[in-house]
Amino acid sequence: MKVLSVLEKAEIIIADLEVNLGDETQSSPTLCVRYQGSIIPLCTPDARPILMKMDNAIKGA
């Protein structure tokens, strides 16, 4: 494994994300990155890691 580049403008945050599960709404503190005006979750609410991809970004946060 090697580092290809460092994202200078990325900021690690913990965001309280809300998820709709059918008729239920749940929220959970989630490890995220704030990058280019979007919030990108780095794990699922049950703490499984996910890749930092712009496809997973939450816009306007």
Tab-separated table of C-alpha atoms in Angstrom:
chain	number	residue	atom	x	y	z
A	1	MET	CA	0.000	0.000	0.000
A	2	LYS	CA	1.246	3.516	-0.732
A	3	VAL	CA	-0.023	7.089	-0.387
A	4	LEU	CA	-0.790	8.594	-3.791
A	5	SER	CA	-1.785	12.044	-2.516
A	6	VAL	CA	-3.078	13.892	0.540
A	7	LEU	CA	-6.409	15.723	0.293
A	8	GLU	CA	-5.450	19.103	1.760
A	9	LYS	CA	-8.999	20.455	2.029
A	10	ALA	CA	-10.597	17.354	3.577
A	11	GLU	CA	-11.818	17.623	7.179
A	12	ILE	CA	-12.673	14.635	9.421
A	13	ILE	CA	-15.953	15.198	11.316
A	14	ILE	CA	-18.561	13.260	13.260
A	15	ALA	CA	-22.037	14.010	11.930
A	16	ASP	CA	-25.369	12.929	13.411
A	17	LEU	CA	-26.922	11.307	10.317
A	18	GLU	CA	-30.595	10.452	9.997
A	19	VAL	CA	-31.701	7.382	8.027
A	20	ASN	CA	-35.206	6.343	7.027
A	21	LEU	CA	-35.775	2.595	7.458
A	22	GLY	CA	-39.258	1.914	6.148
A	23	ASP	CA	-41.656	3.754	8.468
A	24	GLU	CA	-38.923	4.344	11.077
A	25	THR	CA	-36.390	7.149	11.274
A	26	GLN	CA	-33.129	6.530	13.115
A	27	SER	CA	-30.085	8.716	13.724
A	28	SER	CA	-26.535	7.906	14.701
A	29	PRO	CA	-23.221	9.767	15.118
A	30	THR	CA	-21.164	8.768	12.067
A	31	LEU	CA	-17.539	9.305	11.071
A	32	CYS	CA	-17.505	11.452	7.917
A	33	VAL	CA	-15.307	13.679	5.764
A	34	ARG	CA	-16.304	17.206	4.741
A	35	TYR	CA	-14.876	17.671	1.239
A	36	GLN	CA	-15.755	20.044	-1.609
A	37	GLY	CA	-18.930	21.240	0.119
A	38	SER	CA	-20.299	17.743	0.753
A	39	ILE	CA	-20.365	15.317	3.669
A	40	ILE	CA	-19.121	11.819	2.829
A	41	PRO	CA	-19.829	9.043	5.387
A	42	LEU	CA	-16.860	6.761	6.119
A	43	CYS	CA	-18.872	4.076	7.896
A	44	THR	CA	-22.394	2.752	8.148
A	45	PRO	CA	-24.513	3.403	11.265
A	46	ASP	CA	-23.484	-0.030	12.572
A	47	ALA	CA	-19.768	0.973	12.200
A	48	ARG	CA	-18.892	-1.042	9.075
A	49	PRO	CA	-16.323	0.890	7.019
A	50	ILE	CA	-17.182	2.180	3.532
A	51	LEU	CA	-15.014	3.798	0.860
A	52	MET	CA	-14.800	7.580	0.612
A	53	LYS	CA	-16.519	8.065	-2.748
A	54	MET	CA	-18.276	11.146	-4.072
A	55	ASP	CA	-21.156	8.763	-5.022
A	56	ASN	CA	-21.832	8.494	-1.251
A	57	ALA	CA	-21.736	12.273	-0.679
A	58	ILE	CA	-24.587	14.148	0.995
A	59	LYS	CA	-24.854	17.462	-0.863
A	60	GLY	CA	-25.359	20.863	0.710
A	61	ALA	CA	-24.460	19.905	4.248
